[in-house]
């Protein structure tokens, strides 16, 4: 079993932004969400823990009681948005003097990590690296885009459809690695 947790709420200045690889911390509310997650997972025993190496994921993981040492990795980072990182949708429209016409057009407008390279990175971590490990119950703290990309891979749905799935701060989903099916998105806080 894999429990995939999206990091808690980020600093207010970065809410509703394309944050990508910006290394930002949690808001006051985010720290409260992280503590609530810790209480929620108090009785869980994870025999492996993987976490994005970015501060917002590390701060979310920090209060969770662990029975295994965490592994911090850049393989679980959000997609890089290049020079658009830290900007809102409206700021990017003004910056580029272009509006949203379609998902593909918008992705082409944004720079940073190529979407195929990003989804390949996520796919490799979950379908090649992780299954090669011998764990029963894994906790992963990462980003919404990573979880949505995995949902796209597992359900064989277009990435555009997966990116439309609501997955709020401090939400999580459990994936059964025997069937690679996932349950409902859970909002414990």
C-alpha positions as a printed Julia matrix, in Angstrom:
189×3 Matrix{Float64}:
   0.0    0.0     0.0
   1.15   3.52   -0.82
  -0.31   6.51    0.99
   0.23   9.62   -1.18
  -0.02  12.91    0.72
  -0.06  16.34   -0.85
   1.95  18.84    1.18
   0.02  21.23    3.41
  -0.88  24.83    2.52
   2.02  27.03    1.37
   2.98  30.56    2.39
   0.14  32.97    1.56
   2.12  34.82   -1.12
   2.32  31.57   -3.14
  -1.31  30.43   -2.93
  -2.84  29.79   -6.37
   0.56  30.06   -8.06
   2.55  27.79  -10.35
   5.15  26.99   -7.66
   7.04  24.1    -9.22
  10.57  23.93   -7.82
  10.4   27.13   -5.73
  11.55  26.1    -2.26
   8.87  27.68   -0.08
   7.58  26.83    3.35
   4.15  26.3     4.81
   1.73  28.96    5.97
   0.52  29.07    9.57
  -2.55  27.12    8.44
  -0.24  24.68    6.63
   1.64  23.94    9.86
  -1.7   23.28   11.56
  -2.67  20.93    8.72
   0.65  19.09    9.08
   0.01  18.6    12.81
  -3.5   17.32   12.05
  -2.04  14.86    9.51
   0.4   13.67   12.17
  -2.5   12.96   14.53
  -4.4   11.24   11.71
  -1.45   8.95   10.89
  -0.45   8.41   14.52
  -1.37   4.72   14.54
  -0.02   3.94   11.05
   3.25   2.08   10.7
   5.0    2.89    7.45
   7.99   0.7     6.66
   9.25   3.18    4.06
   8.88   6.94    3.73
   9.68   8.99    0.62
   9.33  12.73    0.46
   9.94  15.48   -2.06
  13.12  17.31   -1.1
  11.34  20.7    -1.23
  10.71  22.52    2.07
   6.9   22.5     1.84
   6.88  18.69    1.65
   9.56  18.31    4.34
   7.63  20.6     6.71
   4.47  18.57    6.09
   6.29  15.34    6.93
   8.12  16.74    9.96
   5.43  16.24   12.69
   4.31  12.8    11.41
   5.54  10.01   13.73
   7.69   7.69   11.65
   8.92   4.16   12.19
  11.31   4.41    9.21
  13.86   7.05    8.26
  12.58   9.32    5.47
  14.18   9.34    2.03
  14.17  12.83    0.5
  14.27  12.88   -3.29
  13.97  15.34   -6.16
  12.15  12.6    -8.12
   8.98  13.53   -6.21
   9.16  17.25   -7.01
   6.38  19.1    -8.74
   6.84  19.99  -12.42
   9.21  22.89  -12.97
   7.48  25.89  -14.55
  10.73  27.73  -15.3
  10.44  31.52  -15.36
   6.71  31.24  -14.61
   7.26  29.8   -11.13
   5.71  31.77   -8.31
   3.26  33.46  -10.7
  -0.53  33.21  -10.75
  -2.52  32.3   -13.83
  -3.43  35.98  -14.36
   0.16  37.14  -13.88
   1.31  34.65  -16.53
  -1.41  35.81  -18.96
  -0.21  39.4   -18.55
   3.46  38.43  -18.72
   2.98  36.48  -21.95
   0.23  38.71  -23.37
  -1.71  35.57  -24.19
  -4.81  33.9   -22.77
  -5.81  30.33  -22.1
  -7.19  28.59  -25.18
  -6.59  24.93  -24.35
  -4.6   22.77  -21.95
  -2.02  21.89  -24.62
  -1.68  25.51  -25.76
  -1.18  26.64  -22.15
   1.47  23.99  -21.48
   3.3   24.99  -24.66
   3.25  28.62  -23.49
   4.86  27.78  -20.17
   8.51  26.88  -20.01
  10.33  24.66  -17.52
  10.27  20.9   -17.46
   8.75  19.22  -20.5
   5.41  17.58  -19.57
   6.4   14.23  -21.1
   9.72  14.23  -19.22
   7.81  15.09  -16.04
   5.24  12.31  -16.4
   8.01   9.87  -17.41
   9.88  10.79  -14.2
   6.77  10.17  -12.1
   5.95   6.96  -13.98
   9.48   5.6   -13.48
   9.43   6.31   -9.75
   6.1    4.57   -9.2
   6.19   1.75  -11.75
   9.91   0.87  -11.83
  11.8    2.16   -8.77
   9.18   1.69   -6.03
   8.03  -1.84   -7.03
  11.68  -2.96   -6.92
  11.73  -2.12   -3.19
  10.4   -4.67   -0.71
   7.97  -2.65    1.38
   4.45  -3.34    2.6
   3.23   0.12    3.62
   4.79   3.24    2.1
   4.16   6.9     2.91
   4.93   9.46    0.22
   4.7   13.22    0.79
   4.72  15.07   -2.5
   2.81  17.58   -4.64
  -0.63  17.63   -6.28
   0.8   17.42   -9.8
   2.73  14.27   -8.91
  -0.41  12.61   -7.55
  -2.46  13.71  -10.56
   0.2   12.44  -12.96
   0.17   9.06  -11.22
  -3.64   9.01  -11.47
  -3.29   9.68  -15.2
  -0.9    6.75  -15.53
  -2.93   4.32  -13.41
  -6.33   5.17  -14.87
  -4.94   5.66  -18.38
  -6.69   9.01  -18.61
  -5.37  12.1   -20.38
  -3.11  14.29  -18.26
  -5.54  17.18  -18.83
  -8.34  15.17  -17.2
  -6.08  14.15  -14.3
  -5.04  17.77  -13.69
  -8.74  18.59  -13.29
  -9.05  16.25  -10.28
  -9.45  18.17   -7.03
  -6.6   17.37   -4.65
  -6.33  19.98   -1.91
  -3.58  20.79    0.52
  -2.95  18.01    3.08
  -5.24  15.6     1.2
  -4.19  12.03    0.62
  -5.09   8.93   -1.37
  -4.21   5.28   -0.8
  -3.0    3.16   -3.72
  -3.15  -0.64   -3.6
   0.02  -1.76   -5.37
  -1.34  -5.27   -5.99
  -4.0   -3.88   -8.33
  -2.67  -0.33   -8.82
  -6.14   0.94   -7.97
  -6.6    3.97   -5.77
  -9.35   4.92   -3.39
 -11.09   8.23   -2.87
  -9.21  11.41   -2.08
  -9.34  11.91    1.69
  -9.28  15.3     3.39
  -8.5   14.56    7.05
  -8.1   18.2     8.11
